[in-house]
PDB file of C-alpha atoms in Angstrom:
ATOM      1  CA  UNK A   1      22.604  11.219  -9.589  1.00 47.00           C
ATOM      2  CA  UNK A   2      20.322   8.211  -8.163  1.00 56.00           C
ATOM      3  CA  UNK A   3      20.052   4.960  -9.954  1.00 52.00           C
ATOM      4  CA  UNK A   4      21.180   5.434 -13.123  1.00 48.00           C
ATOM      5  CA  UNK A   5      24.181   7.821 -12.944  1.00 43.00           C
ATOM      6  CA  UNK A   6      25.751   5.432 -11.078  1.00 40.00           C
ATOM      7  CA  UNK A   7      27.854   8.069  -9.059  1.00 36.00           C
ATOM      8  CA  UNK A   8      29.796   5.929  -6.243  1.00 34.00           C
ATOM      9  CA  UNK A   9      30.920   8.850  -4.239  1.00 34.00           C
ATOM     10  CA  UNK A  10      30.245   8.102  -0.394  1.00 34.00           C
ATOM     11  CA  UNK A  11      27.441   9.992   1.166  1.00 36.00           C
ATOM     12  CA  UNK A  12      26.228  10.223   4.670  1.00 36.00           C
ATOM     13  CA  UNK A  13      23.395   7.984   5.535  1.00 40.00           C
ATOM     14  CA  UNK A  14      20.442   9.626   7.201  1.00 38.00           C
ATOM     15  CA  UNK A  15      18.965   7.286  10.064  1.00 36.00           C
ATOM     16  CA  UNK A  16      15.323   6.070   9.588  1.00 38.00           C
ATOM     17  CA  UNK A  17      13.412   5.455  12.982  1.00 36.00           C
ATOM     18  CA  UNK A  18      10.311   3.098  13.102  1.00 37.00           C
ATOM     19  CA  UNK A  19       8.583  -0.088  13.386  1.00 38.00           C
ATOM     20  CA  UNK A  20      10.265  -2.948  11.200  1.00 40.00           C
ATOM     21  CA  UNK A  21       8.182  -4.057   8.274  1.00 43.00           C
ATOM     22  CA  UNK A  22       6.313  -7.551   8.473  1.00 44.00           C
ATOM     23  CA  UNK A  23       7.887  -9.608   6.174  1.00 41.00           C
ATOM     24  CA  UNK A  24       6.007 -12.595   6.877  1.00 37.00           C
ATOM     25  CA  UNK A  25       3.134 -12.117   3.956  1.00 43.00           C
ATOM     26  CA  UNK A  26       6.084 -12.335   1.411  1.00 46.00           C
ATOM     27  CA  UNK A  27       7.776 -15.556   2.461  1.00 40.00           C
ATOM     28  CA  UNK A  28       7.814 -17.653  -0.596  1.00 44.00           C
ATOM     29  CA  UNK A  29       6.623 -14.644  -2.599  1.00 47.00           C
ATOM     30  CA  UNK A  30       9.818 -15.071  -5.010  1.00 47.00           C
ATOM     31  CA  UNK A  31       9.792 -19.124  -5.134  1.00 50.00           C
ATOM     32  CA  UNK A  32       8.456 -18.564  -8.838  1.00 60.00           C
ATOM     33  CA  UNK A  33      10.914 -16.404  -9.564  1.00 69.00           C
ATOM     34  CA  UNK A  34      14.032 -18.170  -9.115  1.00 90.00           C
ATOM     35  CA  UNK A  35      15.204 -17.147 -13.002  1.00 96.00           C
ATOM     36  CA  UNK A  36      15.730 -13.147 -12.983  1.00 98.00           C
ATOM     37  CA  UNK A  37      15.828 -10.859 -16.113  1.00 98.00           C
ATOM     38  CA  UNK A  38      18.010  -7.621 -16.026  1.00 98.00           C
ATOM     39  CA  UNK A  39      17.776  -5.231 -19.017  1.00 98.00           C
ATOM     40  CA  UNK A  40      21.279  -3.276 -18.751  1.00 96.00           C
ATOM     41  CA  UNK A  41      24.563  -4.318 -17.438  1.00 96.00           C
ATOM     42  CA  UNK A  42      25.732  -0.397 -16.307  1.00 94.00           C
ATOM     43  CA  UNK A  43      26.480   0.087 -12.071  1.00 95.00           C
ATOM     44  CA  UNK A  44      22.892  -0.786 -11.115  1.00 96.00           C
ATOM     45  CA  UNK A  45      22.527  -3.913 -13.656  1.00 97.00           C
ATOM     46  CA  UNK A  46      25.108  -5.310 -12.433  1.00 97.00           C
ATOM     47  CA  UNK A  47      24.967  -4.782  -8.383  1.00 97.00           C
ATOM     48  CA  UNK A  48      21.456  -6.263  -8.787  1.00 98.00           C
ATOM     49  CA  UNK A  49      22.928  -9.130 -10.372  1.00 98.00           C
ATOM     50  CA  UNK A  50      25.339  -9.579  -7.962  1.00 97.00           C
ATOM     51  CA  UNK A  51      22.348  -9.653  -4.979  1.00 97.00           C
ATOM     52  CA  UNK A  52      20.834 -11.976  -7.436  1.00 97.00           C
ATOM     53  CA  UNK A  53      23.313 -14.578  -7.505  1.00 97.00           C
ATOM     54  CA  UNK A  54      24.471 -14.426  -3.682  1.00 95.00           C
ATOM     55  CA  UNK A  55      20.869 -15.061  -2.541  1.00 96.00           C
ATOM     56  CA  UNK A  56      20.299 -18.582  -4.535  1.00 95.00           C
ATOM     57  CA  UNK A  57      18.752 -16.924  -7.864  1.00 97.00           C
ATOM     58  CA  UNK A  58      20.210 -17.641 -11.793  1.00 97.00           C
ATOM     59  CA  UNK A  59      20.314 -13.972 -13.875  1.00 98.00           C
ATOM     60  CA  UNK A  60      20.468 -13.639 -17.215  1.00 98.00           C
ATOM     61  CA  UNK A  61      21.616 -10.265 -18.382  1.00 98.00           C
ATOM     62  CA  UNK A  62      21.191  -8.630 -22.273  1.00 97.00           C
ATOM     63  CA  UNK A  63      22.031  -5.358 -23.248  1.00 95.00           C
ATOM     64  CA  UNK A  64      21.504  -3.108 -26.380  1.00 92.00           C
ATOM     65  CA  UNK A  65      24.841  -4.374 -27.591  1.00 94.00           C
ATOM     66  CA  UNK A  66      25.183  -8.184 -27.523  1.00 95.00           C
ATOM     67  CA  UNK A  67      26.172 -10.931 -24.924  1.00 97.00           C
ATOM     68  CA  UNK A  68      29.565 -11.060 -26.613  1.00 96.00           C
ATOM     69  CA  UNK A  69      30.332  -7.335 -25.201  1.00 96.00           C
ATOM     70  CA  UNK A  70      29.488  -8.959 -21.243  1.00 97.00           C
ATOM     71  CA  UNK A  71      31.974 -11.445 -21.071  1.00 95.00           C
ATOM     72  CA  UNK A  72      33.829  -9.521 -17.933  1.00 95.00           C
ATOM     73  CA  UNK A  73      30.559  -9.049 -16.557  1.00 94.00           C
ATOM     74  CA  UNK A  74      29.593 -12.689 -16.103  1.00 95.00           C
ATOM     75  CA  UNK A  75      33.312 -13.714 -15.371  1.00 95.00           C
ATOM     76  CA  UNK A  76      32.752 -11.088 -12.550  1.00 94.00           C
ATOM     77  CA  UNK A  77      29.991 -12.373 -11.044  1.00 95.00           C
ATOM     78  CA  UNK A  78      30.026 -15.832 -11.406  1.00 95.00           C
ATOM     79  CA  UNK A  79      28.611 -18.962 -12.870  1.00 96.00           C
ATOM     80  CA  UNK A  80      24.946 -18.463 -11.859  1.00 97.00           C
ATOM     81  CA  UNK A  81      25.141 -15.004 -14.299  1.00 97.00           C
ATOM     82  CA  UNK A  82      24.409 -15.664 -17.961  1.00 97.00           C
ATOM     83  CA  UNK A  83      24.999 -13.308 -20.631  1.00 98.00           C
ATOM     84  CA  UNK A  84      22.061 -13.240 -23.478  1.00 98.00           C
ATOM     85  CA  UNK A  85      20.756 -10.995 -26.004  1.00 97.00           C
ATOM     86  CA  UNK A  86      18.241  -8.265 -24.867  1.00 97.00           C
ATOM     87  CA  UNK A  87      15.199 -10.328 -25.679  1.00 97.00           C
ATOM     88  CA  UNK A  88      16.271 -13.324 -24.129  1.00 98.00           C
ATOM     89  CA  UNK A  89      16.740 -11.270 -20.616  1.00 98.00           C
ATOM     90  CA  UNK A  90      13.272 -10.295 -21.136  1.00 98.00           C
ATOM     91  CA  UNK A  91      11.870 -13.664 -21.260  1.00 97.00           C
ATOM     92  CA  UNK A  92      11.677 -14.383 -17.280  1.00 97.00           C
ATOM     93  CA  UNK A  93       8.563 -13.869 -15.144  1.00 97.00           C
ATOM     94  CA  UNK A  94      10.504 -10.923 -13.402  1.00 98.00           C
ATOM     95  CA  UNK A  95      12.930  -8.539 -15.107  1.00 98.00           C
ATOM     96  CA  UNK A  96      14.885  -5.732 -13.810  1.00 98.00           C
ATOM     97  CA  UNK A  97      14.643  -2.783 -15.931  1.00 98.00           C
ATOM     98  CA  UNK A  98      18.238  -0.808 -15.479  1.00 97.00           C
ATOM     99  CA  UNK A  99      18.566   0.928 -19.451  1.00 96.00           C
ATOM    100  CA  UNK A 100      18.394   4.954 -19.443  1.00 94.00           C
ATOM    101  CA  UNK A 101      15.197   6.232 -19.387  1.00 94.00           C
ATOM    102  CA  UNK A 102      14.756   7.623 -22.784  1.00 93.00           C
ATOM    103  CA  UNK A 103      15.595   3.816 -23.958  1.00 95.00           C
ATOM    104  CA  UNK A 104      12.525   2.539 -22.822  1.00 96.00           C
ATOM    105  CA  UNK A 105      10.930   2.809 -26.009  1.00 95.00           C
ATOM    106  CA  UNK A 106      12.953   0.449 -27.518  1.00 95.00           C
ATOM    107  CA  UNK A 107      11.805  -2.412 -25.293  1.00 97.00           C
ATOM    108  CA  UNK A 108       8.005  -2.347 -26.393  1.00 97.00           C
ATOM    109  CA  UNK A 109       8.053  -4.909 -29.541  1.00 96.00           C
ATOM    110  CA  UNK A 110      11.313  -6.809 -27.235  1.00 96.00           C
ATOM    111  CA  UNK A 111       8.466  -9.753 -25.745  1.00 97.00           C
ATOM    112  CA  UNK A 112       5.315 -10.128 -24.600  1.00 98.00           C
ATOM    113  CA  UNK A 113       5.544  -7.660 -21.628  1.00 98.00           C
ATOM    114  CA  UNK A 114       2.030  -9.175 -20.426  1.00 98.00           C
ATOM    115  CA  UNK A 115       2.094 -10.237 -16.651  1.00 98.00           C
ATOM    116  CA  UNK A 116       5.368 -10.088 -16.141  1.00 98.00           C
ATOM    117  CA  UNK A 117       6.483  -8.396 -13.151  1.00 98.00           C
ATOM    118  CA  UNK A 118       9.037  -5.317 -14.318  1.00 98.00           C
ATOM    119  CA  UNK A 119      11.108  -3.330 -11.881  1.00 98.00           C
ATOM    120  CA  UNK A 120      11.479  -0.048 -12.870  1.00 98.00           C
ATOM    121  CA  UNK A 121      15.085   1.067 -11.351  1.00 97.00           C
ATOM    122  CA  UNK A 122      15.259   4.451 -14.336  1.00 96.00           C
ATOM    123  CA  UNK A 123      15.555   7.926 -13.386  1.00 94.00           C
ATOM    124  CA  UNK A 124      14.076  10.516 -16.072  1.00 92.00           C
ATOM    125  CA  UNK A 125      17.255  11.884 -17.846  1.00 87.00           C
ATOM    126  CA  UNK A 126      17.306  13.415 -20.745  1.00 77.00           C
ATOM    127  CA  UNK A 127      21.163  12.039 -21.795  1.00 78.00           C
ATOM    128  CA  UNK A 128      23.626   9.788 -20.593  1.00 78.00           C
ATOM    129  CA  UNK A 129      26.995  10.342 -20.429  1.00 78.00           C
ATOM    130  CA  UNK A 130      27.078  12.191 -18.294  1.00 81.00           C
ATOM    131  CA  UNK A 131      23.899  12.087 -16.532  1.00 79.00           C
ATOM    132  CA  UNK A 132      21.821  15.462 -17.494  1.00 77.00           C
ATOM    133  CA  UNK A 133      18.731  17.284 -18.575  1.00 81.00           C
ATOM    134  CA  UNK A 134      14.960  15.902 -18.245  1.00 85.00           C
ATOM    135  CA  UNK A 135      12.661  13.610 -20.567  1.00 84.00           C
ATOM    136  CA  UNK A 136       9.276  15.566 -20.901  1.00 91.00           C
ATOM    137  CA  UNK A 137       6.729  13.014 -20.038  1.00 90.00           C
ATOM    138  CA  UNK A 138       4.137  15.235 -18.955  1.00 92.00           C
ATOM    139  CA  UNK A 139       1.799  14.864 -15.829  1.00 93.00           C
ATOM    140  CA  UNK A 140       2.701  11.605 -15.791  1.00 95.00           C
ATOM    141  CA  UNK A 141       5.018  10.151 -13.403  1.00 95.00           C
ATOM    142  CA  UNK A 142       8.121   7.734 -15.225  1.00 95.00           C
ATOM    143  CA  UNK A 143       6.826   4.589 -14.083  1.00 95.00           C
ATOM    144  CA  UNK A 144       3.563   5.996 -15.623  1.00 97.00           C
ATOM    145  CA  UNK A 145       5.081   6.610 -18.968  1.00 96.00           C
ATOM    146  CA  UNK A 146       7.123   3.049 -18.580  1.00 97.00           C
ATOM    147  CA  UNK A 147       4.084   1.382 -18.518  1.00 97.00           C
ATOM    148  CA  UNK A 148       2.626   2.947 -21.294  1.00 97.00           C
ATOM    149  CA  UNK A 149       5.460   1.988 -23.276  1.00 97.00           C
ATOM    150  CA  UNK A 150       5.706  -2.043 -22.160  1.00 98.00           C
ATOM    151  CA  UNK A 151       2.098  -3.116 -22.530  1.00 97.00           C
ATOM    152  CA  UNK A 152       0.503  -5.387 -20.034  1.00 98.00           C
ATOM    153  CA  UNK A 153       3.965  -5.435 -17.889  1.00 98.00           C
ATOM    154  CA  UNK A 154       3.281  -4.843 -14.351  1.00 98.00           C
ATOM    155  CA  UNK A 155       5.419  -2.129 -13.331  1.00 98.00           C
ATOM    156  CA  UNK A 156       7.121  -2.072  -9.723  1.00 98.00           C
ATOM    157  CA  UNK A 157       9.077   0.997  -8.681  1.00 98.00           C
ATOM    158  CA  UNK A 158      11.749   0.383  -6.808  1.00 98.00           C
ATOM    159  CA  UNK A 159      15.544   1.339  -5.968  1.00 98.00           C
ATOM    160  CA  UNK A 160      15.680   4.030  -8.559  1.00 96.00           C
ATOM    161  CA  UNK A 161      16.282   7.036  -5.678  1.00 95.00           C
ATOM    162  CA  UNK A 162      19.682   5.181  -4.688  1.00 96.00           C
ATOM    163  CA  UNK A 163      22.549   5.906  -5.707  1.00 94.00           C
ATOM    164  CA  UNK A 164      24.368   3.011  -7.288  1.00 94.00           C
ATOM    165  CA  UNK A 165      27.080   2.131  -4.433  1.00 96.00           C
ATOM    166  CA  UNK A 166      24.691   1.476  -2.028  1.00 97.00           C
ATOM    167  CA  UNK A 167      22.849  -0.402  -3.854  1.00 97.00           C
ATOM    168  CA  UNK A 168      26.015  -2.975  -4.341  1.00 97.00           C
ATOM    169  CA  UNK A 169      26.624  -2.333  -0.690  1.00 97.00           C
ATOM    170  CA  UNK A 170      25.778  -4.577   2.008  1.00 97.00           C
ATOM    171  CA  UNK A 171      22.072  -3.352   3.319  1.00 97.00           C
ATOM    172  CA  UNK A 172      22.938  -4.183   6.682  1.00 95.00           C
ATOM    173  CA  UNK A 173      24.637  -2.059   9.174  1.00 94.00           C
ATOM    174  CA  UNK A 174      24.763  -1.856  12.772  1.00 93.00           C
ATOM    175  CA  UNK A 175      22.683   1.026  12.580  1.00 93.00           C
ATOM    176  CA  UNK A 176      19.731  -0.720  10.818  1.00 96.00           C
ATOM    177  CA  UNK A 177      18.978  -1.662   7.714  1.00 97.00           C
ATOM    178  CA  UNK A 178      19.055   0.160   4.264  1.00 97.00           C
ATOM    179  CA  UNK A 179      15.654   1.267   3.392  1.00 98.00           C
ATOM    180  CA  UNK A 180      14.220   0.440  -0.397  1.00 98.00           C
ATOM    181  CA  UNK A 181      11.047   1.580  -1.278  1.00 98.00           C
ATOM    182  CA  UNK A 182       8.537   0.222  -3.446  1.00 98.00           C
ATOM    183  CA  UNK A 183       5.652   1.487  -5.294  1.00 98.00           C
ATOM    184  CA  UNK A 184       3.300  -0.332  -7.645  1.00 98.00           C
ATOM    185  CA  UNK A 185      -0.454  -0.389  -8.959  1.00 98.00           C
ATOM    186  CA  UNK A 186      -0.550  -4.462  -8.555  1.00 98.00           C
ATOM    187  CA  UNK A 187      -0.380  -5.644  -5.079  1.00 98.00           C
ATOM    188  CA  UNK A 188       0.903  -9.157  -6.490  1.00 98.00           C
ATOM    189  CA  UNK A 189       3.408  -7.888  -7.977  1.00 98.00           C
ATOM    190  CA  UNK A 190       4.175  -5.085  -4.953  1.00 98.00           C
ATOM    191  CA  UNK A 191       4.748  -8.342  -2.799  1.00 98.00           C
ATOM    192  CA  UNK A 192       6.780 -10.509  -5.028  1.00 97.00           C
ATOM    193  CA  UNK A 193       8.994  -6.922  -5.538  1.00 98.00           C
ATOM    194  CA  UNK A 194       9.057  -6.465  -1.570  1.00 98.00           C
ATOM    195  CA  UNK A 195      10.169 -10.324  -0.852  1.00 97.00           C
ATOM    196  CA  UNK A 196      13.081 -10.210  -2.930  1.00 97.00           C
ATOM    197  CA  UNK A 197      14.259  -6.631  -1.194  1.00 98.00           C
ATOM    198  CA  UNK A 198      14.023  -8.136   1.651  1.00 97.00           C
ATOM    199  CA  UNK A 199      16.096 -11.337   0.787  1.00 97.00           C
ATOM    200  CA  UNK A 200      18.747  -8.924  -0.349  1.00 97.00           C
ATOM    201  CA  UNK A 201      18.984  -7.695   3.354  1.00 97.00           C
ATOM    202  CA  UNK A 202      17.114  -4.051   2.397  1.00 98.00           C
ATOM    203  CA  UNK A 203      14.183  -2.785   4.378  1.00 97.00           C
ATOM    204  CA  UNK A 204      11.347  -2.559   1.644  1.00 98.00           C
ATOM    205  CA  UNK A 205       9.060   0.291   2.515  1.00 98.00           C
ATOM    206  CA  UNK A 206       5.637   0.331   0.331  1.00 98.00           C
ATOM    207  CA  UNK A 207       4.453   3.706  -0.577  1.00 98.00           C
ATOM    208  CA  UNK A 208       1.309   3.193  -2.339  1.00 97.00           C
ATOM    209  CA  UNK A 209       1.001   3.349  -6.084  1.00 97.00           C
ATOM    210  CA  UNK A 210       3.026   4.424  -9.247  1.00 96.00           C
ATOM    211  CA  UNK A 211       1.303   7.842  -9.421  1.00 96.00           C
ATOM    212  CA  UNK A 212       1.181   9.209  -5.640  1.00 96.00           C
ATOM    213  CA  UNK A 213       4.640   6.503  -4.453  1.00 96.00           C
ATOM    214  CA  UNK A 214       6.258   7.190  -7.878  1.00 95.00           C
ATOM    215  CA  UNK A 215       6.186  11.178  -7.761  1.00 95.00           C
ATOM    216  CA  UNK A 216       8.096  10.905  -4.018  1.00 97.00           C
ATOM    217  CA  UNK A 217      10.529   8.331  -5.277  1.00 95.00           C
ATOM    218  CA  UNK A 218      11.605  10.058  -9.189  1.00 93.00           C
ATOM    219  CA  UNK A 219      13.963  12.462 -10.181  1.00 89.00           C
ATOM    220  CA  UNK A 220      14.122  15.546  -8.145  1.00 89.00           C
ATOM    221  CA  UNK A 221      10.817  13.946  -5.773  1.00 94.00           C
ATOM    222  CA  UNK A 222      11.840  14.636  -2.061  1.00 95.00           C
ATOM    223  CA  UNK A 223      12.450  10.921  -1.586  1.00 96.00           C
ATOM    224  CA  UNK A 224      15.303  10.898  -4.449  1.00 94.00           C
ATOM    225  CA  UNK A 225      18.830  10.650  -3.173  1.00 92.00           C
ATOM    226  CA  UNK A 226      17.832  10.029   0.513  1.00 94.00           C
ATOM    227  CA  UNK A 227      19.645   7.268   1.648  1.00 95.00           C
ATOM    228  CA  UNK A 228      17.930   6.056   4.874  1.00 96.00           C
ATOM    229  CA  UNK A 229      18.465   3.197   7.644  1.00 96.00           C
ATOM    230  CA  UNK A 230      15.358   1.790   9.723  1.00 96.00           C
ATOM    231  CA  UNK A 231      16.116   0.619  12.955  1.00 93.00           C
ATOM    232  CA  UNK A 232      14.593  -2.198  13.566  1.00 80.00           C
ATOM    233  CA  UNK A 233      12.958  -2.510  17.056  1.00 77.00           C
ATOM    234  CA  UNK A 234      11.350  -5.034  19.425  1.00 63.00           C
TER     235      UNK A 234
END
């Protein structure tokens, strides 16, 4: 599955035809954010750390079980990667939120979620290991219920309907670029999301806000598991 099943089985990318997104409004966007939280060190933890770290940025990484369990991690990806408890990943202006769904709950009392810009990278299973079943969050979407659940946090959703290999891929192909959407209720935070896609080398799409963007990018949406290149032109 997308996201967090981190299958790496090759698929076929679909080709994505249109007008190349104007980055220029998010230059500098992500000069604030030059320390990056990511909750959970799984597939998509850590290929977001490794985009991190390649593009200039210092990561520090927690998970439910203790720096001391991420030693290969960080001697993986290098120096600029930093292996601290959960709350301590929390602490940055931006954090990358890559724990299973149904472990979201466990991050309310973690910090003071207020302001901070949180990318929401989940998928709505029910269990892990292996990847299965659905968490009930009624007519909400999961970036809805997210939100609920970190208060004040403003919640960006984003590179949850890929599956993990190509997000640790290289974006770039001769085709065109690999296409990322975004969704968000903050435009603030929407931009600061968007400018660090596009540092990574992805083609960040925006497609409005977490309810009407959200319910095309979540589990079993019609945007889920479509892997997609936009040729740029002109």
């Amino acid at each position: 599955m997308p996201a967090e099943s981190g299958r790496s089985r090759s698929r076929s990318n679909s080709r994505g035809a249109g007008t190349a997104p104007d980055t220029r409004s998010r230059m500098g966007s992500m000069a604030e954010h030059s320390t990056i939280g990511i909750l959970g060190a799984g597939e998509i933890g850590r290929a977001v750390a490794d985009k991190a770290v390649r593009h200039g940025h210092e990561v520090l990484i927690g998970n439910s079980r203790g720096p001391e369990t991420l030693k290969a991690v960080v001697e993986q990806l290098g120096p600029k990667v930093h292996a601290v408890t959960a709350g301590e990943a929390a602490r940055p202006d931006l954090v990358f939120l890559a724990v299973p769904f149904f472990a979201v709950p466990d991050l309310t009392s973690l910090t003071d979620w207020s302001g901070k810009i949180v990318v929401d990278t989940t998928n709505q299973f029910a269990e892990a290991n292996p990847w299965r079943g659905r968490y009930d969050v009624g007519d909400l979407t999961g970036s809805e219920w997210v939100a609920e659940r970190l208060p004040g946090a403003r919640i960006v959703k984003a590179l949850n309907n890929l599956f993990a290999a190509f997000i640790a891929a290289d974006p770039q192909h001769a085709e065109g670029r690999q296409v990322a959407f975004y969704t968000g209720d903050d435009a603030d935070a929407k931009a600061a999301v968007a400018g660090l896609l596009d540092e990574f080398g992805f083609a960040a799409l925006d497609l409005g806000g977490l309810q009407e963007g959200g319910r095309l990018m979540q589990l079993d949406g019609p945007l889920n598991a479509k892997h997609l290149l936009l040729q740029d032109v002109g």
